[in-house]
Short mmCIF file of C-alpha atoms in Angstrom, two decimals:
data_model
loop_
_atom_site.label_atom_id
_atom_site.label_comp_id
_atom_site.label_asym_id
_atom_site.label_seq_id
_atom_site.Cartn_x
_atom_site.Cartn_y
_atom_site.Cartn_z
CA MET A 1 -10.15 -39.84 74.32
CA ARG A 2 -13.75 -39.50 75.47
CA ILE A 3 -14.54 -42.98 74.18
CA LEU A 4 -11.70 -44.49 76.25
CA MET A 5 -12.84 -42.71 79.40
CA ALA A 6 -16.39 -43.88 78.91
CA THR A 7 -15.25 -47.44 78.34
CA GLY A 8 -13.15 -47.40 81.57
CA LEU A 9 -16.04 -45.97 83.51
CA LEU A 10 -18.36 -48.62 82.17
CA LEU A 11 -15.97 -51.37 83.25
CA LEU A 12 -15.69 -49.92 86.73
CA LEU A 13 -19.42 -49.70 87.01
CA ALA A 14 -19.79 -53.31 85.87
CA CYS A 15 -17.31 -54.52 88.46
CA GLY A 16 -19.05 -52.44 91.04
CA SER A 17 -22.36 -53.95 90.07
CA PHE A 18 -21.05 -57.44 90.68
CA THR A 19 -19.73 -56.32 94.02
CA VAL A 20 -23.05 -54.68 94.86
CA GLN A 21 -24.87 -57.88 93.99
CA ALA A 22 -22.53 -59.70 96.30
CA GLU A 23 -23.31 -57.27 98.96
CA ALA A 24 -26.71 -57.04 100.41
CA ASP A 25 -26.89 -53.23 100.71
CA ALA A 26 -26.14 -52.34 97.00
CA GLY A 27 -29.42 -50.99 95.89
CA ALA A 28 -31.00 -48.37 93.78
CA ALA A 29 -27.94 -46.12 93.72
CA SER A 30 -25.86 -48.66 91.77
CA GLN A 31 -28.66 -49.22 89.23
CA GLN A 32 -28.96 -45.52 88.68
CA ALA A 33 -25.21 -45.18 88.08
CA LEU A 34 -25.31 -48.06 85.61
CA ARG A 35 -28.11 -46.45 83.64
CA LYS A 36 -26.16 -43.20 83.47
CA ALA A 37 -23.07 -45.03 82.22
CA GLN A 38 -25.07 -46.84 79.56
CA GLY A 39 -26.68 -43.59 78.43
CA LEU A 40 -23.27 -41.95 78.21
CA LEU A 41 -21.96 -44.89 76.19
CA ARG A 42 -24.85 -44.63 73.71
CA GLN A 43 -24.24 -40.92 73.36
CA LEU A 44 -20.57 -41.55 72.67
CA MET A 45 -21.38 -44.19 70.07
CA GLU A 46 -23.79 -41.82 68.36
CA GLU A 47 -21.13 -39.10 68.31
CA LYS A 48 -18.64 -41.63 66.94
CA THR A 49 -21.04 -42.55 64.14
CA ALA A 50 -21.67 -38.90 63.38
CA LEU A 51 -17.94 -38.17 63.34
CA GLN A 52 -17.32 -41.12 61.02
CA ALA A 53 -20.03 -39.90 58.66
CA GLU A 54 -18.59 -36.40 58.77
CA LEU A 55 -15.10 -37.82 58.11
CA ALA A 56 -16.39 -39.77 55.12
CA LYS A 57 -18.08 -36.64 53.82
CA LEU A 58 -14.85 -34.69 54.30
CA LYS A 59 -12.98 -37.36 52.37
CA GLN A 60 -15.52 -37.11 49.55
CA ASP A 61 -15.28 -33.34 49.57
CA SER A 62 -11.49 -33.58 49.56
CA GLU A 63 -11.56 -35.96 46.61
CA ALA A 64 -13.99 -33.71 44.77
CA ALA A 65 -11.75 -30.73 45.57
CA LYS A 66 -8.74 -32.64 44.24
CA GLN A 67 -10.61 -33.45 41.05
CA GLN A 68 -11.74 -29.87 40.71
CA ALA A 69 -8.17 -28.70 41.31
CA ALA A 70 -6.90 -31.12 38.65
CA LYS A 71 -9.56 -29.83 36.24
CA LEU A 72 -8.62 -26.25 37.01
CA ASP A 73 -4.94 -27.08 36.51
CA LYS A 74 -5.77 -28.62 33.16
CA GLU A 75 -7.84 -25.58 32.16
CA LEU A 76 -5.07 -23.31 33.40
CA GLY A 77 -2.58 -25.20 31.24
CA ALA A 78 -4.87 -24.81 28.22
CA THR A 79 -5.30 -21.13 29.06
CA LYS A 80 -1.53 -20.67 29.27
CA THR A 81 -1.17 -22.42 25.91
CA ASP A 82 -3.84 -20.20 24.37
CA PHE A 83 -2.21 -17.14 25.91
CA ALA A 84 1.18 -18.11 24.49
CA ARG A 85 -0.44 -18.71 21.10
CA LEU A 86 -2.13 -15.30 21.29
CA GLN A 87 1.18 -13.68 22.14
CA ILE A 88 2.78 -15.29 19.10
CA SER A 89 -0.15 -14.19 16.91
CA GLN A 90 0.09 -10.67 18.29
CA GLN A 91 3.82 -10.56 17.55
CA GLU A 92 3.22 -11.82 14.03
CA LEU A 93 0.49 -9.20 13.57
CA ASN A 94 2.81 -6.46 14.84
CA ASP A 95 5.53 -7.62 12.44
CA LYS A 96 3.01 -7.63 9.60
CA LEU A 97 1.81 -4.13 10.48
CA GLN A 98 5.39 -2.88 10.57
CA GLY A 99 6.03 -4.48 7.18
CA GLU A 100 2.87 -2.89 5.75
CA SER A 101 3.89 0.48 7.19
CA ALA A 102 7.31 0.19 5.54
CA GLU A 103 5.63 -0.84 2.27
CA ARG A 104 3.27 2.14 2.44
CA SER A 105 6.24 4.42 3.02
CA ARG A 106 8.06 2.90 0.02
CA LEU A 107 4.96 3.24 -2.17
CA SER A 108 4.53 6.85 -1.08
CA GLN A 109 8.12 7.63 -2.04
CA SER A 110 7.66 5.84 -5.37
CA TYR A 111 4.44 7.78 -6.01
CA THR A 112 6.22 11.07 -5.27
CA ALA A 113 9.04 10.10 -7.63
CA LEU A 114 6.51 9.13 -10.32
CA GLN A 115 4.78 12.49 -9.93
CA GLY A 116 8.13 14.20 -10.52
CA VAL A 117 8.74 12.06 -13.60
CA GLN A 118 5.22 12.79 -14.83
CA GLN A 119 5.73 16.52 -14.43
CA ASN A 120 9.05 16.36 -16.28
CA THR A 121 7.45 14.24 -18.99
CA ALA A 122 4.59 16.73 -19.34
CA ALA A 123 7.05 19.62 -19.63
CA THR A 124 9.10 17.70 -22.20
CA LEU A 125 5.98 16.80 -24.17
CA LYS A 126 4.83 20.42 -24.16
CA GLN A 127 8.24 21.53 -25.44
CA TYR A 128 8.15 18.87 -28.15
CA GLN A 129 4.69 19.99 -29.18
CA GLN A 130 5.90 23.59 -29.43
CA ASP A 131 8.94 22.47 -31.45
CA HIS A 132 6.71 20.37 -33.69
CA ALA A 133 4.50 23.39 -34.33
CA LEU A 134 7.58 25.46 -35.19
CA LEU A 135 8.89 22.76 -37.51
CA LEU A 136 5.51 22.44 -39.18
CA SER A 137 5.37 26.19 -39.66
CA ALA A 138 8.91 26.17 -41.08
CA VAL A 139 8.00 23.37 -43.49
CA GLN A 140 4.93 25.26 -44.63
CA GLU A 141 6.98 28.43 -45.11
CA ARG A 142 9.62 26.52 -47.07
CA GLU A 143 6.97 24.89 -49.23
CA ALA A 144 5.50 28.31 -49.93
CA TRP A 145 9.01 29.63 -50.75
CA ILE A 146 9.62 26.66 -53.08
CA ALA A 147 6.30 27.30 -54.78
CA GLN A 148 7.24 30.96 -55.14
CA CYS A 149 10.60 29.97 -56.64
CA GLY A 150 8.89 27.67 -59.11
CA GLU A 151 6.44 30.36 -60.12
CA SER A 152 9.22 32.93 -60.49
CA ASN A 153 11.33 30.55 -62.55
CA LYS A 154 8.35 29.86 -64.74
CA LYS A 155 7.77 33.56 -65.32
CA LEU A 156 11.47 34.12 -66.00
CA LEU A 157 11.37 31.42 -68.65
CA GLU A 158 8.28 32.97 -70.16
CA LEU A 159 10.04 36.37 -70.18
CA GLN A 160 13.10 34.91 -71.85
CA GLN A 161 10.95 33.15 -74.41
CA GLU A 162 9.16 36.42 -75.11
CA LEU A 163 12.44 38.27 -75.62
CA LEU A 164 13.88 35.51 -77.78
CA SER A 165 10.81 35.45 -79.94
CA ARG A 166 10.88 39.24 -80.16
CA TYR A 167 14.50 39.33 -81.40
CA ASP A 168 14.37 36.14 -83.45
CA GLY A 169 16.48 34.03 -81.10
CA LYS A 170 19.16 36.71 -80.46
CA ASN A 171 20.24 37.77 -77.04
CA LEU A 172 19.07 41.24 -76.14
CA TRP A 173 22.54 42.55 -75.30
CA ASP A 174 23.97 41.02 -78.43
CA VAL A 175 21.42 42.91 -80.46
CA ILE A 176 22.34 46.17 -78.77
CA ARG A 177 26.10 45.62 -79.32
CA GLN A 178 25.73 44.75 -82.99
CA ASN A 179 26.48 47.42 -85.61
CA GLU A 180 23.05 47.18 -87.09
CA PRO A 181 21.63 50.38 -88.45
CA PHE A 182 19.32 51.09 -85.52
CA THR A 183 17.67 54.41 -85.50
CA GLY A 184 17.59 56.41 -82.36
CA ILE A 185 14.03 55.33 -81.86
CA ALA A 186 14.88 51.72 -82.36
CA LYS A 187 17.84 52.04 -79.97
CA THR A 188 15.65 53.66 -77.41
CA GLY A 189 13.08 50.89 -77.80
CA ALA A 190 15.78 48.28 -77.31
CA GLU A 191 17.05 50.04 -74.22
CA ASN A 192 13.52 50.30 -72.90
CA ALA A 193 13.00 46.57 -73.54
CA ALA A 194 16.27 45.80 -71.76
CA GLN A 195 15.29 47.95 -68.80
CA GLU A 196 11.85 46.35 -68.69
CA TYR A 197 13.46 42.92 -68.71
CA HIS A 198 15.79 44.00 -65.90
CA PHE A 199 12.90 45.28 -63.81
CA LYS A 200 10.87 42.14 -64.39
CA GLN A 201 13.91 40.06 -63.53
CA GLU A 202 14.36 41.98 -60.28
CA ASP A 203 10.69 41.51 -59.47
CA LEU A 204 10.98 37.79 -60.06
CA ARG A 205 14.18 37.43 -58.03
CA VAL A 206 13.40 35.15 -55.09
CA GLN A 207 14.63 36.22 -51.70
CA PRO A 208 16.76 33.67 -49.81
CA PHE A 209 14.70 31.45 -47.55
CA GLN A 210 14.39 32.75 -44.00
CA GLY A 211 13.53 29.86 -41.73
CA ALA A 212 11.52 30.00 -38.55
CA ALA A 213 13.07 30.37 -35.11
CA PRO A 214 15.46 27.54 -34.22
CA VAL A 215 14.01 24.59 -32.40
CA THR A 216 14.83 24.45 -28.71
CA GLN A 217 16.87 21.43 -27.79
CA VAL A 218 15.20 19.55 -24.96
CA PRO A 219 17.72 17.82 -22.70
#
């Protein structure tokens, strides 16, 4: 708007200058007005140039701002992608932690159950060891009883052999029942021998085997 006004003023002054030249009394005043108009025109041209330079700079700044905005948008998109990826990773990590927590709980329950089994096994093993000791003691007692029986049987045989040899192969009771002319002394000797045999036989009689305490049945 200012440029148009200055241009119109310049044209008026130019026309006036031609008129002043035509007239004889147009003098120094017209020249002074022309110089002012020319100075104003130069000032306006300088302002126009400055405005154009400023407009070009603004355009450059706008273009740079657009490029920066595009770069920021691109970085923002990458950031959103990274954020979404991090969210997925966090969810996967949470799922993994929950799975590990459940696994730890399962292992803890299994360990508790195994401790119970171990305690039961230890109790069962202890009972078996006690039963084994009882069985071993019973076997040793029975072996001792068998040895005692064998020794007693051996002595009984020796006693019978002694009596048979003493009475020339006759049974002691047969000798007593026979009508042989035994004297009272001989009869008494035979009775004494029979009583001695009876006592020795009683001494050698083996008591029935008494086993150890019964073995406890472990369920």
